[in-house]
Coordinates of C-alpha atoms in Angstrom, one line a residue:
Chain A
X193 CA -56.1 -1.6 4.0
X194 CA -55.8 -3.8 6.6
X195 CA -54.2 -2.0 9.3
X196 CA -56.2 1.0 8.7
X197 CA -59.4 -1.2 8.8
X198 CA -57.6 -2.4 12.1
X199 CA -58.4 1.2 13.5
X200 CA -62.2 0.9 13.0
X201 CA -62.9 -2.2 14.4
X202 CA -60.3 -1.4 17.6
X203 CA -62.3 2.2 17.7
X204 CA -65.5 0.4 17.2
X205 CA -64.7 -2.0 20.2
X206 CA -64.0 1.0 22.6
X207 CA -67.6 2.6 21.6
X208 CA -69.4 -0.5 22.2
X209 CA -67.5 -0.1 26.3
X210 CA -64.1 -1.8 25.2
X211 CA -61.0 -1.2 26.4
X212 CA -59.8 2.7 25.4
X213 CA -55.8 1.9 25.6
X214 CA -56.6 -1.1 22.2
X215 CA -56.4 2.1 20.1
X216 CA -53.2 3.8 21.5
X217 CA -51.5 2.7 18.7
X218 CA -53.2 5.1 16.7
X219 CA -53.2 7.9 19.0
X220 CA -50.6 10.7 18.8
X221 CA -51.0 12.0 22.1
X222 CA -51.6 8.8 24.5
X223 CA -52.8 11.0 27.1
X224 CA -56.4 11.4 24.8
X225 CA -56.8 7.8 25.6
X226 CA -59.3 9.2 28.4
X227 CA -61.0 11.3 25.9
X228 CA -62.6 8.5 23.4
X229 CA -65.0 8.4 26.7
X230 CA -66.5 11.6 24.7
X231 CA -67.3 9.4 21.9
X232 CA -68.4 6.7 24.0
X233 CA -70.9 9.4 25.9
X234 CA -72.4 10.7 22.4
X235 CA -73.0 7.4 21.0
X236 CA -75.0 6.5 23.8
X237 CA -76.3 10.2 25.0
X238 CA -77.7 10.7 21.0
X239 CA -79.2 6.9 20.5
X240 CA -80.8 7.8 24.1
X241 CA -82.2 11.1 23.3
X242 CA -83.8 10.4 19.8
X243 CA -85.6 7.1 21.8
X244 CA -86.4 9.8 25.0
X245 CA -88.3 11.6 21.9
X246 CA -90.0 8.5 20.4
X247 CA -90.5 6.8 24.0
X248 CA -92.3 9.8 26.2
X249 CA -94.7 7.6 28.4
X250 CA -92.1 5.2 29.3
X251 CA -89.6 7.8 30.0
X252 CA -92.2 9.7 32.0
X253 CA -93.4 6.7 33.4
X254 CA -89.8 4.9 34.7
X255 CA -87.5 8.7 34.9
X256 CA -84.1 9.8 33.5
X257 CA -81.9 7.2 35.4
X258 CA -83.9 4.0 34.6
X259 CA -84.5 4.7 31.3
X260 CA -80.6 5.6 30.3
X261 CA -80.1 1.9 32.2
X262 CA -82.9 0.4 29.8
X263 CA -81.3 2.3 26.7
X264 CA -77.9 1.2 27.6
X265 CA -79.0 -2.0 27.2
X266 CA -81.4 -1.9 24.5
X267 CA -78.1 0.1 23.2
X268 CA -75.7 -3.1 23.7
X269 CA -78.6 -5.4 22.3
X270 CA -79.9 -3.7 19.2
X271 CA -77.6 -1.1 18.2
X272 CA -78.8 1.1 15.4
X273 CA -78.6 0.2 12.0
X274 CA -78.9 2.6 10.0
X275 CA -78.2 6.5 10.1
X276 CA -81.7 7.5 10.4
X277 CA -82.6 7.2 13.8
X278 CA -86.3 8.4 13.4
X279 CA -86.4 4.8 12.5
X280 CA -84.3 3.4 15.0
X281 CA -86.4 1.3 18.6
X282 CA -88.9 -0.3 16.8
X283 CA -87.5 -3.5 18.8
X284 CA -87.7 -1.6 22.1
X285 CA -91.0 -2.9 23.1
X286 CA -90.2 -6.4 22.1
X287 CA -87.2 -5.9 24.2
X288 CA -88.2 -4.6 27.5
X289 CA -90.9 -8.1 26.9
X290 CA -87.9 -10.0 27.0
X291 CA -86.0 -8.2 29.6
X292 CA -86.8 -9.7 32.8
X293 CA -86.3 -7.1 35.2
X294 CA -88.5 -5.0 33.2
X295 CA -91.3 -7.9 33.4
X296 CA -90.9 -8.9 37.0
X297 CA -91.4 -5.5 38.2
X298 CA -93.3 -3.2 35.7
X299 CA -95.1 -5.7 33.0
X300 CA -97.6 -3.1 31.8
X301 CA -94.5 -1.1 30.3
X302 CA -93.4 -3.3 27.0
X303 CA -97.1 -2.8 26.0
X304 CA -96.7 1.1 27.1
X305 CA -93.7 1.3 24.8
X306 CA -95.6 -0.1 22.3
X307 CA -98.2 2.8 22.4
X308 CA -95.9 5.2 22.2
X309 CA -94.2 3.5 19.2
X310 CA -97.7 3.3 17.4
X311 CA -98.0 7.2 18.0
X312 CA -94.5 7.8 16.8
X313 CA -95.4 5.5 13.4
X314 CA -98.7 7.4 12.6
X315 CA -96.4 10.6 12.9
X316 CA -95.0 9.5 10.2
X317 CA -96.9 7.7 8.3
X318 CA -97.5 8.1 4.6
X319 CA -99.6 11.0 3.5
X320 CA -102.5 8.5 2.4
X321 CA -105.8 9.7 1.8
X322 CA -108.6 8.3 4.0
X323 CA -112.0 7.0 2.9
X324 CA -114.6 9.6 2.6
X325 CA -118.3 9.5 2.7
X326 CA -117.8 11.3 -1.2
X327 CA -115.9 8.7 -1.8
X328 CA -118.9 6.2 -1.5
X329 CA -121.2 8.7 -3.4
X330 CA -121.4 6.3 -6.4
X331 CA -121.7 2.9 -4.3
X332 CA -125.1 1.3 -4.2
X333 CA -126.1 1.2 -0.9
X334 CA -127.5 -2.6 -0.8
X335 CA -123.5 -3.1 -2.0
X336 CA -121.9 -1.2 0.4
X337 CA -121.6 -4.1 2.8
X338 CA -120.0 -6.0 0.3
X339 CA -117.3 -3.0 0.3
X340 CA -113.6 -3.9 1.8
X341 CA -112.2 -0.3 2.1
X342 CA -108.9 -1.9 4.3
X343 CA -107.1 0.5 6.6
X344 CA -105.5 3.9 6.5
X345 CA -101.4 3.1 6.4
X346 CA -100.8 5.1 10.0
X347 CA -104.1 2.6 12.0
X348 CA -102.3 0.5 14.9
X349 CA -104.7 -2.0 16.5
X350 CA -103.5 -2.7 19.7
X351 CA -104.7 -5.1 22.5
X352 CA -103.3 -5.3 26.0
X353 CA -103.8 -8.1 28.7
X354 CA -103.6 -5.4 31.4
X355 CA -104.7 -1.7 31.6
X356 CA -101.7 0.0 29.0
X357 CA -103.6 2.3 27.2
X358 CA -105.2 4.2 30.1
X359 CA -101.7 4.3 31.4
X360 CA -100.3 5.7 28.5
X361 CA -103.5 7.9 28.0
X362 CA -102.7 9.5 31.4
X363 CA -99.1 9.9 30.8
X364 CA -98.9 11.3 27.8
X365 CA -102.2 13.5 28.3
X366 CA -102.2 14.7 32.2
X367 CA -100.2 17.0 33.6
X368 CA -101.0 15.0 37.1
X369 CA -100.6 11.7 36.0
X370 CA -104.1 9.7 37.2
X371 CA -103.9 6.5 39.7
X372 CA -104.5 3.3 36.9
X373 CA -105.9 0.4 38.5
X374 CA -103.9 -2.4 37.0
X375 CA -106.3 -5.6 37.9
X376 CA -109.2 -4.2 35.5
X377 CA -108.3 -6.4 32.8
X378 CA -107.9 -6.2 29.2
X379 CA -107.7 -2.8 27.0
X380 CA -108.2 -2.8 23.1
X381 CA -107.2 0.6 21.0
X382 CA -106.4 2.2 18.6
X383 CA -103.8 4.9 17.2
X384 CA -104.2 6.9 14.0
X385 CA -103.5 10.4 12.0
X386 CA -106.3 12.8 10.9
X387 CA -105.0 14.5 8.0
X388 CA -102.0 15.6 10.5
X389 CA -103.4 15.0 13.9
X390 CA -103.2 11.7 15.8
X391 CA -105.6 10.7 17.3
X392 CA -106.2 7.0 19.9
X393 CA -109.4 5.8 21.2
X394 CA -109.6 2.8 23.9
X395 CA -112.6 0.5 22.1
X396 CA -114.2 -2.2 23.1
X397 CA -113.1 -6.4 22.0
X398 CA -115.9 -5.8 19.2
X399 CA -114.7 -2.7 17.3
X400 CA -111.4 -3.9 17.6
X401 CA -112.2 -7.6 15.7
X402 CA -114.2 -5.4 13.3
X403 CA -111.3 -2.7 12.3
X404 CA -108.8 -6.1 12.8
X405 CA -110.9 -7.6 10.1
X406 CA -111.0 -4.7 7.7
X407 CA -107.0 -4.1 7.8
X408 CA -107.0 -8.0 6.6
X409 CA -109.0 -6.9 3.7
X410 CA -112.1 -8.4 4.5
X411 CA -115.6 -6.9 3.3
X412 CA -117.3 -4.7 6.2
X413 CA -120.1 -7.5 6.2
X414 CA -117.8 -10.4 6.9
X415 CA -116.1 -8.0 10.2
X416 CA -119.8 -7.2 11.6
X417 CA -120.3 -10.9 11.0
X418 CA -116.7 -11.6 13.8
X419 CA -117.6 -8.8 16.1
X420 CA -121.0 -9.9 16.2
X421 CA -119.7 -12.9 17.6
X422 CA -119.0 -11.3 20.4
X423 CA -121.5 -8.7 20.8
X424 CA -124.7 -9.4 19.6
X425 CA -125.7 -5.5 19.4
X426 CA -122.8 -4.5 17.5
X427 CA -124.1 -1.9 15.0
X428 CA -122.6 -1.8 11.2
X429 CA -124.2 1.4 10.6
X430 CA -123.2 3.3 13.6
X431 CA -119.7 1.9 13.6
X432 CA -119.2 2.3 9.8
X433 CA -120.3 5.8 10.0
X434 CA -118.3 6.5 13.5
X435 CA -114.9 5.2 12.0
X436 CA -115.5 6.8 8.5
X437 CA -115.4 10.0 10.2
X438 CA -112.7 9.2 12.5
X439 CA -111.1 8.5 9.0
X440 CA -109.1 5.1 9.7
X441 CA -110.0 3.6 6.1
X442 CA -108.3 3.9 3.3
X443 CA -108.9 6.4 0.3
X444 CA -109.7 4.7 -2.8
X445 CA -107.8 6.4 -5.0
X446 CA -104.8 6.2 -3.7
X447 CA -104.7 2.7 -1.9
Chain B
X78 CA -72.3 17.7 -12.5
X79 CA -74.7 20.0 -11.1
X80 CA -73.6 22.6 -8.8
X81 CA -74.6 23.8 -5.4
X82 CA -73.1 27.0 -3.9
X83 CA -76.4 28.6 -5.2
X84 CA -77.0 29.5 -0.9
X85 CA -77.8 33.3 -0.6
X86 CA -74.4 35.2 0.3
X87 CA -76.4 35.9 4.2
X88 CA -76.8 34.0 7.1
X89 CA -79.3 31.0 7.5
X90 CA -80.1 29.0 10.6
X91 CA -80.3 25.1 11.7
X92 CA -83.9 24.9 11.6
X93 CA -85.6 23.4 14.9
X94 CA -89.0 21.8 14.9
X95 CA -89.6 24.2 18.0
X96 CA -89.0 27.0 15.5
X97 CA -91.2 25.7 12.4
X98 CA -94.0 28.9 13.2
X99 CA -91.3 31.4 13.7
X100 CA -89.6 30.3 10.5
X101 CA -93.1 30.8 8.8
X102 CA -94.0 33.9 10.6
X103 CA -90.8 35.7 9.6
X104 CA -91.8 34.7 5.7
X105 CA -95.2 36.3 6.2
X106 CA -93.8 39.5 7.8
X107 CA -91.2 39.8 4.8
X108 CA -88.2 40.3 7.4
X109 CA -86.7 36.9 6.2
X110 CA -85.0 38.8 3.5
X111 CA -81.8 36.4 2.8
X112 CA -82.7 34.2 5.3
X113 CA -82.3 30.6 4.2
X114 CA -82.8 27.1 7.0
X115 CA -80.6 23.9 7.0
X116 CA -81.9 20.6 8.2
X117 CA -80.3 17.6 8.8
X118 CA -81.9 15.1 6.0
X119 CA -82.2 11.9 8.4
X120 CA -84.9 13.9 10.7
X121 CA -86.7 14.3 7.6
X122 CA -86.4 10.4 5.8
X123 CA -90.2 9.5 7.3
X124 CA -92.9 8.8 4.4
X125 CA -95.3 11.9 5.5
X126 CA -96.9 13.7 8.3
X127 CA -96.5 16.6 10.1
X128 CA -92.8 17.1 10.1
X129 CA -92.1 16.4 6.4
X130 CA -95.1 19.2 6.1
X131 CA -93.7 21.8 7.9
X132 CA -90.6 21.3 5.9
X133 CA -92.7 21.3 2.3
X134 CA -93.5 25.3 3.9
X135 CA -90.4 26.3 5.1
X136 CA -89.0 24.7 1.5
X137 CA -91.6 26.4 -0.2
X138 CA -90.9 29.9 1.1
X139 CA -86.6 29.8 1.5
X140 CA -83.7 28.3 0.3
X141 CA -82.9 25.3 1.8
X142 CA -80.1 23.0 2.8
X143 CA -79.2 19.7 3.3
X144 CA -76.7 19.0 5.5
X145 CA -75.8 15.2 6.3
X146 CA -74.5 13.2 9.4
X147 CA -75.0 10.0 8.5
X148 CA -73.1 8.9 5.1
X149 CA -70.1 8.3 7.0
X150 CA -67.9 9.4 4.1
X151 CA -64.4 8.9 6.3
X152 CA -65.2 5.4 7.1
X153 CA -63.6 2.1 5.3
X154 CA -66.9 1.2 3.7
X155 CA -68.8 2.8 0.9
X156 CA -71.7 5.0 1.5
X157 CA -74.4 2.7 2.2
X158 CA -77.2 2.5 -0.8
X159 CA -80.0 2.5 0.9
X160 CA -79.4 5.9 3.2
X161 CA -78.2 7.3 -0.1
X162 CA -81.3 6.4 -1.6
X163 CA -83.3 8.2 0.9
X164 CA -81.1 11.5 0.8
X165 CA -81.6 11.0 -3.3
X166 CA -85.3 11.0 -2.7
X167 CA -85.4 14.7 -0.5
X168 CA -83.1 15.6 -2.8
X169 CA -85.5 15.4 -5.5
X170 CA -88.4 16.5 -3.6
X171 CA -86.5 19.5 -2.3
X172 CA -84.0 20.7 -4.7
X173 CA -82.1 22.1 -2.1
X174 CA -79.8 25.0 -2.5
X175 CA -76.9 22.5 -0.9
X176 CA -76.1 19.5 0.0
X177 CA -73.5 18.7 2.5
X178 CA -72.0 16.2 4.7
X179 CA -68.9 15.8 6.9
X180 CA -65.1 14.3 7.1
X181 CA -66.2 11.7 9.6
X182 CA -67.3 7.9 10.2
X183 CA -70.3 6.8 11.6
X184 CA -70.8 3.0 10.6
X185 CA -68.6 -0.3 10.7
X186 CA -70.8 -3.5 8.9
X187 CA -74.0 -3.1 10.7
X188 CA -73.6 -0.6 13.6
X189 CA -74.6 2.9 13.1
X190 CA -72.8 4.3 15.8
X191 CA -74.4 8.1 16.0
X192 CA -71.8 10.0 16.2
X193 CA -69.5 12.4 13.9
X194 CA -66.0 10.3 14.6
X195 CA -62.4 11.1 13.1
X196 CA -61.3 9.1 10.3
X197 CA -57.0 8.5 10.3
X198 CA -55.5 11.3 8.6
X199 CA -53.6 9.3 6.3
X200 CA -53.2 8.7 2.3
X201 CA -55.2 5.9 2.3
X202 CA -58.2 7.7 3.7
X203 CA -57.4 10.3 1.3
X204 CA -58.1 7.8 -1.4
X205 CA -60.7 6.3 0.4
X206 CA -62.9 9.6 1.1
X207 CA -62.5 10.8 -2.4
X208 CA -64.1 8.4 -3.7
X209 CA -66.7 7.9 -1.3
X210 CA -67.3 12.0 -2.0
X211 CA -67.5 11.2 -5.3
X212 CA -69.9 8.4 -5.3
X213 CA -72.4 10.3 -3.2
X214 CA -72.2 13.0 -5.8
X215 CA -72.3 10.8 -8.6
X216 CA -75.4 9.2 -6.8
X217 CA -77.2 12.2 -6.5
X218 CA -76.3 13.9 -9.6
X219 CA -75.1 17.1 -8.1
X220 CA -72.2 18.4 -6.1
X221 CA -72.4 18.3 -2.7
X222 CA -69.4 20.1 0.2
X223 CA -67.8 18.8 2.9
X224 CA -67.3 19.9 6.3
X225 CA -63.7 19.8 8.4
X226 CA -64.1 17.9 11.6
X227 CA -64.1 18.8 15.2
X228 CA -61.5 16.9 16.7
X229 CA -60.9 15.6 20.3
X230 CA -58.6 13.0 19.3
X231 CA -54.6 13.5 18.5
X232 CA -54.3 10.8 15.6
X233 CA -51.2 9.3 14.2
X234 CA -51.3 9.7 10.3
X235 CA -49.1 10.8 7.5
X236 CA -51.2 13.8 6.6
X237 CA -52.7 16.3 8.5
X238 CA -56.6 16.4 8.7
X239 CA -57.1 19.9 6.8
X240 CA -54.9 18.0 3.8
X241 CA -57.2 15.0 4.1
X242 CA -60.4 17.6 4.1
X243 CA -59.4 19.9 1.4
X244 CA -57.7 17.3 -0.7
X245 CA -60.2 15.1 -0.7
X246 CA -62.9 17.6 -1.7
X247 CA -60.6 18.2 -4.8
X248 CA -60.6 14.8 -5.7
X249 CA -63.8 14.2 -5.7
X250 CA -64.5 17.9 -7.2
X251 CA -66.6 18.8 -3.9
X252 CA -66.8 21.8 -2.2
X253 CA -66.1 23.2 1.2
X254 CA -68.2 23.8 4.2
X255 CA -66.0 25.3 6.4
X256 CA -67.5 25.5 10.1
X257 CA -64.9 28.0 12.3
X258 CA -65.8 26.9 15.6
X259 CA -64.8 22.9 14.8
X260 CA -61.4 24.7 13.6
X261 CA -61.2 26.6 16.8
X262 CA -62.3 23.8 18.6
X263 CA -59.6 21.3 16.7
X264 CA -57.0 24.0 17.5
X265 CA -57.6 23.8 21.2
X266 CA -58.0 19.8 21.6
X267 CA -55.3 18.1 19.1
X268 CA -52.9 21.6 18.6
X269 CA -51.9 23.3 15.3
X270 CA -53.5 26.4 15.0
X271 CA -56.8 28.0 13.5
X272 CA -54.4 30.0 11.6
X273 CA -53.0 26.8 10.0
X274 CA -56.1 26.0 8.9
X275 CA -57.0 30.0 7.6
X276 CA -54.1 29.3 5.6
X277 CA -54.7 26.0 4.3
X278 CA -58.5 25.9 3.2
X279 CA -58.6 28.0 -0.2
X280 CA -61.8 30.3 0.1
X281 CA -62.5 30.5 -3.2
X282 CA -63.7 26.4 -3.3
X283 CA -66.0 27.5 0.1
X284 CA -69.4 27.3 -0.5
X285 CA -71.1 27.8 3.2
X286 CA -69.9 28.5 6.4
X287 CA -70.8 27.0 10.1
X288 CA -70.5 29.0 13.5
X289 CA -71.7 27.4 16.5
X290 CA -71.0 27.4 20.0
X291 CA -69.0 25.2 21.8
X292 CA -68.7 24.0 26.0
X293 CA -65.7 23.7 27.7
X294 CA -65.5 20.0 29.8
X295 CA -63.0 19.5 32.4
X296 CA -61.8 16.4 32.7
X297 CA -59.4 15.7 35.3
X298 CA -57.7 19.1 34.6
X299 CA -57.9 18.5 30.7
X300 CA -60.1 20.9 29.3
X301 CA -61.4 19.6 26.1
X302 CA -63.7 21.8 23.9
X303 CA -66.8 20.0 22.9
X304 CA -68.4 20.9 19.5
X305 CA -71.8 20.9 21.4
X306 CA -74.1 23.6 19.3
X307 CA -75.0 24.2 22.9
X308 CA -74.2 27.9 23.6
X309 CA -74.2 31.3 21.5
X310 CA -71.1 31.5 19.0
X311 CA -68.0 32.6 21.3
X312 CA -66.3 36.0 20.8
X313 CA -63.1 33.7 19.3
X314 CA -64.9 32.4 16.4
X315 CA -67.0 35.6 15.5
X316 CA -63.2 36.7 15.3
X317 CA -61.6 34.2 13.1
X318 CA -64.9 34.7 11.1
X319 CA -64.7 38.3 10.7
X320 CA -60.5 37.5 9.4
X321 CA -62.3 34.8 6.9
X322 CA -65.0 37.1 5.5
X323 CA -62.7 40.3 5.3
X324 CA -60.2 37.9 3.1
X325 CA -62.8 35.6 1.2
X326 CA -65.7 38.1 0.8
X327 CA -69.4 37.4 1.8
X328 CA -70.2 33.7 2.0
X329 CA -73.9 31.7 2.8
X330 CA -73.5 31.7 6.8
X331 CA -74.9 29.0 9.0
X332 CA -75.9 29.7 12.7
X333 CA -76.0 26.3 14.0
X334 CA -77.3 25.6 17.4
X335 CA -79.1 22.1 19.0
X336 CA -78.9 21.9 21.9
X337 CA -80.3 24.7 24.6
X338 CA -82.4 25.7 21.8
X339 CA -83.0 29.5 22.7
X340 CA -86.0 31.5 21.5
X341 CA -85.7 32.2 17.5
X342 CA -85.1 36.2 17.7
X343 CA -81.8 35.0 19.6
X344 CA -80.8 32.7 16.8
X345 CA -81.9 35.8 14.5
X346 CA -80.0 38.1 16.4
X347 CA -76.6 35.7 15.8
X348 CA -77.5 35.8 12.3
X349 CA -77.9 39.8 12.3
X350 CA -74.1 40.2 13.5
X351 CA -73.2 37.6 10.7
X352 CA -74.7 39.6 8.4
X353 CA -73.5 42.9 9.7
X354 CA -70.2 41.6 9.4
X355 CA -70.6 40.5 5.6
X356 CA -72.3 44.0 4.7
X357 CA -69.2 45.8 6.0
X358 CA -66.6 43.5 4.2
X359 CA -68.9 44.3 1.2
X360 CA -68.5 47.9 1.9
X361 CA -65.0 47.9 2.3
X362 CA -64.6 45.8 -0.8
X363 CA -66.7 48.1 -2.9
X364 CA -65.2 51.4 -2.1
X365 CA -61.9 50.5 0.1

């Protein structure tokens, strides 16, 4: 199979930008040469547009031209893998981190990309059931602090050293897009599904080392006691009872 | 082996998420009588949510079909285990009226490369996309068909392409989605004729037909027609559709259309004339 296997790889070469006329052997018209550029456009144009759907802020964010320059070379970098490309960019935000155009000039958009990315997980994430206040029905109250519920499968905890999730918020929310200060600092949040909603809330450095704590399995006592070390005030009740309703634990049946 | 072909003998449509409550709204009004959807099974490998949810109602309500792009059957390397396992595990969730994929090549070692591309029309693939037919059928425990390629590409080989696609599907004792506008299409870019393949593909292993529209693209004074789903099915292929049906009788009728989605009564409307068609070949077959 060698020379047959031949004509994959030369094909494969020409999609990746290669040179067309390496496969002219193989062509029976060598006047279609100029035509594999069809195949070259729908590799690119279809890895593009599945990422345009995944990636909405930073598309609206950077426009069509910039981010078909950023796919091309997220493309050349990290071509897909596999056939389902609803999984395919998970690297992107790690990638526009490490691309240093993109972090010269526009260093609030890797952590933008990885907003959008979180949104696009909790889409799909499993169909889990989340912790209920029935659930706890049976739990003595003097050992509900000992409880460790852990985290509904579609919660991202995110934390940004500048202001990414109110410019996400405003790009993916507003029609008119709202001025973001960028010098305000750090943003915590955090992106989930209700049942089949998603949902995101910008919280402060305290709920975010609490719900941190409880994905790591620890008991709801033991995160008060580390966000409590930064806010003196934090509340378990009011927080346990905010986020059960929000429903970002887990079920307890079917953990 | 389990068969498919169990697809109402009426059209269907390529079922768009921007379509989900029309889909469900024609169930509830009872005017989805025959209508049946096709997905593509990669949009739908996620672990749950809303999309996967939409799909349990449209499942729940019509027949449904599965209709690959990404085993890359054609290529040199054996479906890959892991995608299979995925389509296995819609499969079972679903039991889908059909499964289908496509005589093409989409992955070489570790590169997906998103696209349907042409394999060599030669022997060797013969052998090669037999058996990589039948392991996707032995996989899933059930028959699936194939679909002939659009081609845009002239390739040297010591077949031709409808022998690799028909062939092939006997090996592997598949059966045949035969989409008209990729023949029509084929005809135009890479010459033969759409008669030549009328003539070749025996109707009675067809088990579901595609229509679809396609663009014209000029490039430096080649026009090359690209099999873009993009526009409404030209007047050409509802022709060579109406010669298939009136020889091959009724058969389960796809409207496919991605891109320039239109409003769903348009896609309805398509699938009306399909069906209009079939109903008078019935006709004509019952008292003619």
């Amino acid at each position: 199979m060698a020379e047959q296997r031949e004509y994959y790889e030369k094909f494969a070469a020409v999609l990746r930008g290669g040179d067309a006329s390496e496969l002219g052997p193989w062509l029976a018209d060598a006047n279609h040469k100029e035509r594999l550029a069809i195949h070259q456009g729908n590799f690119r144009v279809t890895a593009s547009k599945a990422m345009q759907g995944i990636y909405k802020a930073v598309h609206r964010l950077v426009g069509d031209e910039y981010f078909e320059a950023l796919m091309a070379n997220f493309l050349a970098d990290q071509p897909p893998k596999t056939a389902t490309l609803t999984r395919y960019g998970e690297g992107f935000s790690d990638f526009l981190r490490a691309f240093a155009p993109v972090q010269e000039d526009l260093p609030w958009l890797a952590p933008v990309a990885s907003l959008d990315w979180a949104w696009f997980a909790a889409y799909g994430a499993k169909n889990t059931p989340a912790l209920t206040a029935k659930d706890l029905q049976g739990v003595a109250a003097e050992l509900l602090p000992a409880h460790a519920p852990g985290l509904h499968p579609s919660v991202h905890l995110m934390r940004f050293s500048v202001t990414a999730y109110s410019i996400w918020r405003t790009n993916i929310e507003d029609e008119d897009v709202q001025a973001v200060p960028l010098e305000t600092g750090q943003e915590w949040a955090v992106v989930w599904r209700e049942n089949m909603q998603i949902r995101h809330q910008g919280i402060m450095r305290a709920q975010y080392i609490f719900l941190d704590a409880i994905g790591d399995g620890q008991a709801l006592v033991e995160a008060w006691t580390a966000a409590r070390q930064h806010d003196a005030q934090f509340d378990l009740a009011f927080e346990f009872a905010h986020w059960l309703n929000a429903g970002v634990f887990k079920g307890e049946k079917n953990g | 082996m389990k068969p498919t072909g169990t697809l109402p003998l009426r059209a269907g449509l390529g079922l768009k998420p921007e379509h989900y409550q029309n889909a469900l709204d024609a169930a509830e009004k009872a005017a989805g009588g025959g209508l049946w959807f096709e997905v593509h099974p990669e949009n739908y490998m996620i672990d749950g949510g809303p999309r996967l949810a939409w799909l349990d109602a449209i499942a729940e309500r019509y027949p449904l079909s599965l209709h690959g792009v990404g085993l890359s059957l054609g290529g040199p390397e054996k479906p890959d285990e892991a995608h299979l396992a995925r389509l296995k595990k819609l499969v079972d969730r679903y039991n889908p009226a059909s499964v289908s994929e496509h005589v093409a090549w989409s992955r070489l070692g570790s590169t997906y490369f998103a696209d349907l591309l042409p394999p060599p029309p030669t022997r060797q693939t013969l052998q090669t996309l037999g058996d990589h037919i039948a392991r996707t059928q032995d996989y899933l425990g059930r028959q699936i068909l194939v679909e002939n390629p659009a081609l845009y590409l002239s390739l040297q080989g010591d077949i031709s392409m409808v022998q690799l696609y028909v062939e092939a599907a006997q090996m592997a004792g598949a059966g045949l989605l035969f989409d008209l506008n990729n023949i029509y299409v084929c005809a135009h870019n890479v010459g033969g004729s759409t008669q030549d393949w009328l003539e070749a593909v025996p109707a009675d292993q067809v088990g579901e037909i595609h229509l679809a529209g396609y663009t014209a693209q000029d490039r430096e004074g080649d026009e090359v027609l690209i099999d873009s789903h993009g526009a409404p099915i030209s007047g050409a292929v509802w022709a060579l559709y109406e010669s298939f049906i009136t020889d091959a009788g009724p058969k389960p009728t796809l409207i496919e259309r991605d891109e320039n989605i239109p409003p769903f009564d348009e896609l309805m409307k398509e699938a009306g004339q399909a069906n209009t068609i079939m109903d008078s070949v019935a006709r004509d077959r019952q008292y003619g």
